[in-house]
Every structure is written in C-alpha cells, then in structure tokens.
Amino acid sequence: MALRCPQCGLKYDVMKLEEDGKLNCRCGFKLDLSLIESADDFLRYCEGTEELEKAMEIQRDAQRICQMILDEVHQAVDIEIAKEKLKEKVKKFFPDKMETYRMIYESRFKRLWNQFRSQE
C-alpha cells in the first residue's frame, strides 16, 4: 500500500515508514501516522482511486452504524454485528491500519453508545 503526501501528492511505500510511523517528504511535509485522528485525515493519505473508494465505503458503513446507535429501533446485537462486519472489512482492505480504525471508529461508536444508549 502506498501513502500520498497531502501537501505535494508524492507517493511513498508504507514499508519505507520508520518504526515510529514517520517519514519526511521531499517537499518538507512530515508524514506522521500518529497524527491521523479522523476519517478525513485518513482519506487525505490514501493513494489512488481504488484505495479512496475502499476508505469511503468504510466511512459510509461507519456512518450507518452511528445512525443505528442513535436510532433506538436497532437492538444492541444488530449494532454489534454491524460493527464486527465493518471491522472485518477494514482488516480486508487495510490490514495495517487496524490501530487507526480503533482510534477513529471504535472510539466514536463507544462514545455515542455511552451518550445515547448507556441505560441499555
């Protein structure tokens, strides 16, 4: 998988990232995977159309799960099944980004659950 510098568009192989997840681009931009905090941040680093489409599909599925949490019609078991399916999709599409998935999406699901469904 390749990462694209959001400043100049130059592509880098993820294997070239140092152990700390950082790489200095030739344009001067510092690629730092630890700074990816949102889905939009992640999309900026996606390389090509196919990769971007996969990331957007994940984002749509995550948004649907958020809506399920907010909509009290959906049972907890259905939400958990949807979350597990999304997790498997992320593993399939971006196996090296599971920690990013946990930081962005799982924390969002947990926050929404605690805010709107904590009595269940």
Tab-separated table of N, CA and C in Angstrom:
chain	number	residue	atom	x	y	z
A	1	MET	N	0.844	-1.172	0.000
A	1	MET	CA	0.000	0.000	0.000
A	1	MET	C	0.888	1.232	0.000
A	2	ALA	N	0.451	2.253	-0.685
A	2	ALA	CA	1.210	3.497	-0.739
A	2	ALA	C	0.441	4.599	-0.030
A	3	LEU	N	1.194	5.511	0.532
A	3	LEU	CA	0.619	6.709	1.135
A	3	LEU	C	0.965	7.884	0.245
A	4	ARG	N	0.061	8.826	0.185
A	4	ARG	CA	0.266	10.019	-0.626
A	4	ARG	C	0.469	11.200	0.306
A	5	CYS	N	1.494	11.995	0.033
A	5	CYS	CA	1.715	13.207	0.817
A	5	CYS	C	0.557	14.157	0.535
A	6	PRO	N	-0.161	14.617	1.570
A	6	PRO	CA	-1.299	15.506	1.329
A	6	PRO	C	-0.890	16.885	0.820
A	7	GLN	N	0.383	17.226	0.944
A	7	GLN	CA	0.834	18.541	0.503
A	7	GLN	C	1.233	18.552	-0.973
A	8	CYS	N	2.071	17.591	-1.395
A	8	CYS	CA	2.573	17.615	-2.775
A	8	CYS	C	2.070	16.461	-3.633
A	9	GLY	N	1.486	15.428	-2.997
A	9	GLY	CA	0.950	14.298	-3.740
A	9	GLY	C	1.948	13.193	-4.032
A	10	LEU	N	3.204	13.357	-3.624
A	10	LEU	CA	4.214	12.325	-3.838
A	10	LEU	C	3.826	11.060	-3.083
A	11	LYS	N	4.052	9.904	-3.711
A	11	LYS	CA	3.635	8.634	-3.113
A	11	LYS	C	4.816	7.936	-2.452
A	12	TYR	N	4.516	7.307	-1.313
A	12	TYR	CA	5.525	6.565	-0.563
A	12	TYR	C	4.989	5.185	-0.223
A	13	ASP	N	5.845	4.207	-0.315
A	13	ASP	CA	5.508	2.848	0.092
A	13	ASP	C	5.477	2.818	1.617
A	14	VAL	N	4.431	2.235	2.194
A	14	VAL	CA	4.323	2.197	3.656
A	14	VAL	C	5.477	1.424	4.284
A	15	MET	N	6.099	0.552	3.523
A	15	MET	CA	7.230	-0.208	4.053
A	15	MET	C	8.427	0.697	4.334
A	16	LYS	N	8.441	1.896	3.735
A	16	LYS	CA	9.551	2.823	3.952
A	16	LYS	C	9.369	3.669	5.205
A	17	LEU	N	8.204	3.577	5.810
A	17	LEU	CA	7.991	4.319	7.047
A	17	LEU	C	8.892	3.749	8.124
A	18	GLU	N	9.399	4.620	8.938
A	18	GLU	CA	10.239	4.169	10.034
A	18	GLU	C	9.364	3.506	11.082
A	19	GLU	N	9.982	2.858	12.041
A	19	GLU	CA	9.235	2.141	13.074
A	19	GLU	C	8.258	3.039	13.817
A	20	ASP	N	8.578	4.312	13.931
A	20	ASP	CA	7.700	5.226	14.658
A	20	ASP	C	6.565	5.764	13.793
A	21	GLY	N	6.450	5.299	12.536
A	21	GLY	CA	5.362	5.720	11.661
A	21	GLY	C	5.566	7.091	11.048
A	22	LYS	N	6.820	7.535	10.949
A	22	LYS	CA	7.104	8.869	10.415
A	22	LYS	C	7.981	8.769	9.179
A	23	LEU	N	7.838	9.780	8.305
A	23	LEU	CA	8.653	9.862	7.107
A	23	LEU	C	8.669	11.320	6.674
A	24	ASN	N	9.825	11.812	6.287
A	24	ASN	CA	9.923	13.188	5.806
A	24	ASN	C	9.806	13.191	4.291
A	25	CYS	N	8.822	13.912	3.783
A	25	CYS	CA	8.624	14.030	2.343
A	25	CYS	C	9.655	15.004	1.774
A	26	ARG	N	9.927	14.857	0.477
A	26	ARG	CA	10.880	15.765	-0.175
A	26	ARG	C	10.398	17.213	-0.162
A	27	CYS	N	9.088	17.416	-0.106
A	27	CYS	CA	8.554	18.780	-0.099
A	27	CYS	C	8.700	19.443	1.270
A	28	GLY	N	9.109	18.651	2.276
A	28	GLY	CA	9.270	19.194	3.621
A	28	GLY	C	8.163	18.779	4.574
A	29	PHE	N	7.064	18.255	4.024
A	29	PHE	CA	5.960	17.811	4.876
A	29	PHE	C	6.381	16.567	5.641
A	30	LYS	N	6.030	16.512	6.906
A	30	LYS	CA	6.364	15.360	7.731
A	30	LYS	C	5.151	14.436	7.818
A	31	LEU	N	5.264	13.281	7.158
A	31	LEU	CA	4.206	12.276	7.235
A	31	LEU	C	4.325	11.593	8.588
A	32	ASP	N	3.267	11.647	9.364
A	32	ASP	CA	3.285	11.063	10.707
A	32	ASP	C	1.947	10.376	10.934
A	33	LEU	N	1.950	9.055	10.894
A	33	LEU	CA	0.701	8.305	11.017
A	33	LEU	C	0.048	8.485	12.377
A	34	SER	N	0.803	8.876	13.379
A	34	SER	CA	0.197	9.076	14.696
A	34	SER	C	-0.700	10.310	14.716
A	35	LEU	N	-0.583	11.169	13.708
A	35	LEU	CA	-1.416	12.375	13.649
A	35	LEU	C	-2.761	12.133	12.976
A	36	ILE	N	-2.982	10.923	12.469
A	36	ILE	CA	-4.265	10.603	11.843
A	36	ILE	C	-5.290	10.414	12.953
A	37	GLU	N	-6.184	11.380	13.087
A	37	GLU	CA	-7.167	11.348	14.166
A	37	GLU	C	-8.595	11.198	13.680
A	38	SER	N	-8.821	11.448	12.403
A	38	SER	CA	-10.192	11.381	11.899
A	38	SER	C	-10.217	10.649	10.563
A	39	ALA	N	-11.420	10.325	10.132
A	39	ALA	CA	-11.575	9.662	8.838
A	39	ALA	C	-11.086	10.569	7.714
A	40	ASP	N	-11.320	11.865	7.833
A	40	ASP	CA	-10.851	12.798	6.806
A	40	ASP	C	-9.328	12.812	6.730
A	41	ASP	N	-8.663	12.756	7.890
A	41	ASP	CA	-7.199	12.673	7.903
A	41	ASP	C	-6.742	11.439	7.146
A	42	PHE	N	-7.394	10.313	7.411
A	42	PHE	CA	-7.020	9.059	6.753
A	42	PHE	C	-7.222	9.160	5.242
A	43	LEU	N	-8.337	9.740	4.805
A	43	LEU	CA	-8.625	9.850	3.375
A	43	LEU	C	-7.577	10.690	2.652
A	44	ARG	N	-7.022	11.696	3.334
A	44	ARG	CA	-6.000	12.536	2.710
A	44	ARG	C	-4.741	11.739	2.378
A	45	TYR	N	-4.479	10.685	3.137
A	45	TYR	CA	-3.284	9.882	2.914
A	45	TYR	C	-3.498	8.750	1.908
A	46	CYS	N	-4.721	8.503	1.486
A	46	CYS	CA	-4.992	7.404	0.555
A	46	CYS	C	-4.389	7.707	-0.806
A	47	GLU	N	-3.844	6.663	-1.413
A	47	GLU	CA	-3.081	6.838	-2.648
A	47	GLU	C	-3.943	7.017	-3.885
A	48	GLY	N	-4.675	6.008	-4.259
A	48	GLY	CA	-5.353	6.032	-5.544
A	48	GLY	C	-6.855	5.947	-5.417
A	49	THR	N	-7.509	5.910	-6.570
A	49	THR	CA	-8.958	5.880	-6.619
A	49	THR	C	-9.518	4.647	-5.926
A	50	GLU	N	-8.920	3.494	-6.194
A	50	GLU	CA	-9.424	2.257	-5.587
A	50	GLU	C	-9.307	2.305	-4.061
A	51	GLU	N	-8.170	2.764	-3.594
A	51	GLU	CA	-7.955	2.862	-2.152
A	51	GLU	C	-8.912	3.885	-1.535
A	52	LEU	N	-9.104	4.997	-2.212
A	52	LEU	CA	-10.012	6.030	-1.729
A	52	LEU	C	-11.444	5.509	-1.685
A	53	GLU	N	-11.854	4.755	-2.701
A	53	GLU	CA	-13.202	4.177	-2.717
A	53	GLU	C	-13.405	3.217	-1.550
A	54	LYS	N	-12.395	2.418	-1.261
A	54	LYS	CA	-12.482	1.499	-0.122
A	54	LYS	C	-12.614	2.276	1.184
A	55	ALA	N	-11.814	3.323	1.329
A	55	ALA	CA	-11.870	4.136	2.548
A	55	ALA	C	-13.228	4.817	2.684
A	56	MET	N	-13.780	5.283	1.575
A	56	MET	CA	-15.089	5.935	1.622
A	56	MET	C	-16.190	4.925	1.935
A	57	GLU	N	-16.047	3.691	1.447
A	57	GLU	CA	-17.010	2.636	1.774
A	57	GLU	C	-16.989	2.358	3.277
A	58	ILE	N	-15.812	2.307	3.845
A	58	ILE	CA	-15.682	2.114	5.290
A	58	ILE	C	-16.331	3.272	6.028
A	59	GLN	N	-16.094	4.476	5.548
A	59	GLN	CA	-16.676	5.656	6.183
A	59	GLN	C	-18.208	5.611	6.117
A	60	ARG	N	-18.771	5.204	4.984
A	60	ARG	CA	-20.235	5.096	4.858
A	60	ARG	C	-20.798	4.055	5.824
A	61	ASP	N	-20.126	2.906	5.902
A	61	ASP	CA	-20.579	1.858	6.821
A	61	ASP	C	-20.518	2.340	8.267
A	62	ALA	N	-19.461	3.048	8.604
A	62	ALA	CA	-19.323	3.573	9.969
A	62	ALA	C	-20.422	4.590	10.269
A	63	GLN	N	-20.744	5.412	9.293
A	63	GLN	CA	-21.812	6.394	9.478
A	63	GLN	C	-23.153	5.696	9.697
A	64	ARG	N	-23.367	4.603	8.973
A	64	ARG	CA	-24.600	3.826	9.144
A	64	ARG	C	-24.667	3.243	10.558
A	65	ILE	N	-23.551	2.766	11.068
A	65	ILE	CA	-23.518	2.228	12.430
A	65	ILE	C	-23.793	3.330	13.444
A	66	CYS	N	-23.230	4.497	13.231
A	66	CYS	CA	-23.511	5.631	14.124
A	66	CYS	C	-25.007	5.933	14.134
A	67	GLN	N	-25.621	5.904	12.956
A	67	GLN	CA	-27.056	6.153	12.863
A	67	GLN	C	-27.848	5.062	13.572
A	68	MET	N	-27.382	3.822	13.472
A	68	MET	CA	-28.048	2.715	14.169
A	68	MET	C	-28.006	2.934	15.684
A	69	ILE	N	-26.875	3.419	16.178
A	69	ILE	CA	-26.743	3.673	17.615
A	69	ILE	C	-27.717	4.763	18.044
A	70	LEU	N	-27.844	5.793	17.233
A	70	LEU	CA	-28.730	6.910	17.569
A	70	LEU	C	-30.201	6.539	17.442
A	71	ASP	N	-30.519	5.644	16.517
A	71	ASP	CA	-31.894	5.231	16.273
A	71	ASP	C	-32.240	4.077	17.214
A	72	GLU	N	-33.099	4.307	18.153
A	72	GLU	CA	-33.396	3.319	19.190
A	72	GLU	C	-34.138	2.086	18.674
A	73	VAL	N	-34.514	2.067	17.413
A	73	VAL	CA	-35.197	0.920	16.820
A	73	VAL	C	-34.253	-0.286	16.732
A	74	HIS	N	-32.968	-0.034	16.555
A	74	HIS	CA	-31.985	-1.105	16.376
A	74	HIS	C	-31.542	-1.668	17.718
A	75	GLN	N	-31.508	-2.990	17.791
A	75	GLN	CA	-31.094	-3.657	19.017
A	75	GLN	C	-29.571	-3.707	19.101
A	76	ALA	N	-29.088	-3.844	20.324
A	76	ALA	CA	-27.646	-3.872	20.564
A	76	ALA	C	-26.961	-4.980	19.773
A	77	VAL	N	-27.595	-6.132	19.675
A	77	VAL	CA	-26.983	-7.257	18.964
A	77	VAL	C	-26.803	-6.938	17.479
A	78	ASP	N	-27.760	-6.239	16.883
A	78	ASP	CA	-27.650	-5.862	15.473
A	78	ASP	C	-26.512	-4.865	15.254
A	79	ILE	N	-26.351	-3.964	16.201
A	79	ILE	CA	-25.269	-2.980	16.119
A	79	ILE	C	-23.918	-3.678	16.253
A	80	GLU	N	-23.822	-4.613	17.176
A	80	GLU	CA	-22.565	-5.354	17.362
A	80	GLU	C	-22.213	-6.157	16.112
A	81	ILE	N	-23.208	-6.751	15.466
A	81	ILE	CA	-22.970	-7.500	14.227
A	81	ILE	C	-22.451	-6.560	13.140
A	82	ALA	N	-23.068	-5.390	13.005
A	82	ALA	CA	-22.637	-4.413	12.001
A	82	ALA	C	-21.211	-3.936	12.287
A	83	LYS	N	-20.898	-3.716	13.560
A	83	LYS	CA	-19.543	-3.297	13.931
A	83	LYS	C	-18.521	-4.376	13.596
A	84	GLU	N	-18.866	-5.618	13.850
A	84	GLU	CA	-17.945	-6.729	13.563
A	84	GLU	C	-17.721	-6.874	12.056
A	85	LYS	N	-18.786	-6.693	11.263
A	85	LYS	CA	-18.649	-6.755	9.804
A	85	LYS	C	-17.739	-5.634	9.299
A	86	LEU	N	-17.900	-4.442	9.878
A	86	LEU	CA	-17.048	-3.320	9.482
A	86	LEU	C	-15.592	-3.605	9.843
A	87	LYS	N	-15.372	-4.139	11.012
A	87	LYS	CA	-14.009	-4.460	11.443
A	87	LYS	C	-13.366	-5.461	10.479
A	88	GLU	N	-14.119	-6.462	10.058
A	88	GLU	CA	-13.604	-7.448	9.101
A	88	GLU	C	-13.299	-6.801	7.750
A	89	LYS	N	-14.133	-5.852	7.344
A	89	LYS	CA	-13.904	-5.155	6.079
A	89	LYS	C	-12.614	-4.339	6.153
A	90	VAL	N	-12.402	-3.670	7.273
A	90	VAL	CA	-11.175	-2.887	7.446
A	90	VAL	C	-9.957	-3.813	7.413
A	91	LYS	N	-10.052	-4.964	8.084
A	91	LYS	CA	-8.944	-5.937	8.061
A	91	LYS	C	-8.641	-6.385	6.636
A	92	LYS	N	-9.680	-6.546	5.841
A	92	LYS	CA	-9.511	-6.994	4.455
A	92	LYS	C	-8.903	-5.888	3.585
A	93	PHE	N	-9.431	-4.676	3.698
A	93	PHE	CA	-8.994	-3.568	2.853
A	93	PHE	C	-7.667	-2.959	3.305
A	94	PHE	N	-7.522	-2.748	4.613
A	94	PHE	CA	-6.360	-2.050	5.173
A	94	PHE	C	-5.836	-2.783	6.412
A	95	PRO	N	-5.258	-3.952	6.243
A	95	PRO	CA	-4.838	-4.735	7.407
A	95	PRO	C	-3.821	-4.030	8.301
A	96	ASP	N	-3.041	-3.133	7.732
A	96	ASP	CA	-2.035	-2.428	8.521
A	96	ASP	C	-2.585	-1.173	9.205
A	97	LYS	N	-3.873	-0.932	9.089
A	97	LYS	CA	-4.482	0.273	9.663
A	97	LYS	C	-5.482	-0.037	10.775
A	98	MET	N	-5.382	-1.192	11.380
A	98	MET	CA	-6.352	-1.566	12.412
A	98	MET	C	-6.285	-0.638	13.623
A	99	GLU	N	-5.110	-0.195	13.984
A	99	GLU	CA	-4.995	0.715	15.126
A	99	GLU	C	-5.672	2.049	14.805
A	100	THR	N	-5.518	2.509	13.576
A	100	THR	CA	-6.195	3.737	13.149
A	100	THR	C	-7.705	3.542	13.196
A	101	TYR	N	-8.179	2.387	12.740
A	101	TYR	CA	-9.609	2.074	12.806
A	101	TYR	C	-10.100	2.142	14.250
A	102	ARG	N	-9.350	1.531	15.157
A	102	ARG	CA	-9.758	1.541	16.571
A	102	ARG	C	-9.806	2.963	17.127
A	103	MET	N	-8.802	3.753	16.786
A	103	MET	CA	-8.745	5.124	17.302
A	103	MET	C	-9.890	5.981	16.770
A	104	ILE	N	-10.212	5.822	15.497
A	104	ILE	CA	-11.233	6.681	14.884
A	104	ILE	C	-12.640	6.146	15.119
A	105	TYR	N	-12.893	4.924	14.688
A	105	TYR	CA	-14.262	4.426	14.652
A	105	TYR	C	-14.716	3.757	15.939
A	106	GLU	N	-13.922	2.853	16.477
A	106	GLU	CA	-14.376	2.175	17.697
A	106	GLU	C	-14.566	3.161	18.839
A	107	SER	N	-13.684	4.154	18.929
A	107	SER	CA	-13.859	5.157	19.987
A	107	SER	C	-15.121	5.992	19.744
A	108	ARG	N	-15.432	6.272	18.474
A	108	ARG	CA	-16.654	7.019	18.149
A	108	ARG	C	-17.896	6.207	18.517
A	109	PHE	N	-17.891	4.911	18.166
A	109	PHE	CA	-19.033	4.058	18.492
A	109	PHE	C	-19.236	3.998	20.007
A	110	LYS	N	-18.157	3.851	20.741
A	110	LYS	CA	-18.239	3.760	22.203
A	110	LYS	C	-18.775	5.062	22.801
A	111	ARG	N	-18.271	6.190	22.292
A	111	ARG	CA	-18.726	7.492	22.800
A	111	ARG	C	-20.220	7.684	22.540
A	112	LEU	N	-20.668	7.367	21.325
A	112	LEU	CA	-22.089	7.507	21.005
A	112	LEU	C	-22.938	6.566	21.850
A	113	TRP	N	-22.454	5.346	22.029
A	113	TRP	CA	-23.193	4.378	22.842
A	113	TRP	C	-23.344	4.899	24.273
A	114	ASN	N	-22.250	5.368	24.846
A	114	ASN	CA	-22.293	5.883	26.221
A	114	ASN	C	-23.194	7.105	26.339
A	115	GLN	N	-23.212	7.920	25.311
A	115	GLN	CA	-24.011	9.140	25.347
A	115	GLN	C	-25.501	8.873	25.136
A	116	PHE	N	-25.843	7.953	24.241
A	116	PHE	CA	-27.243	7.783	23.869
A	116	PHE	C	-27.872	6.455	24.278
A	117	ARG	N	-27.063	5.475	24.667
A	117	ARG	CA	-27.618	4.161	24.981
A	117	ARG	C	-27.128	3.610	26.313
A	118	SER	N	-26.566	4.407	27.141
A	118	SER	CA	-25.919	3.912	28.363
A	118	SER	C	-26.883	3.202	29.312
A	119	GLN	N	-28.180	3.432	29.194
A	119	GLN	CA	-29.150	2.779	30.073
A	119	GLN	C	-29.413	1.335	29.670
A	120	GLU	N	-29.017	0.932	28.471
A	120	GLU	CA	-29.293	-0.439	27.995
A	120	GLU	C	-28.330	-1.431	28.585
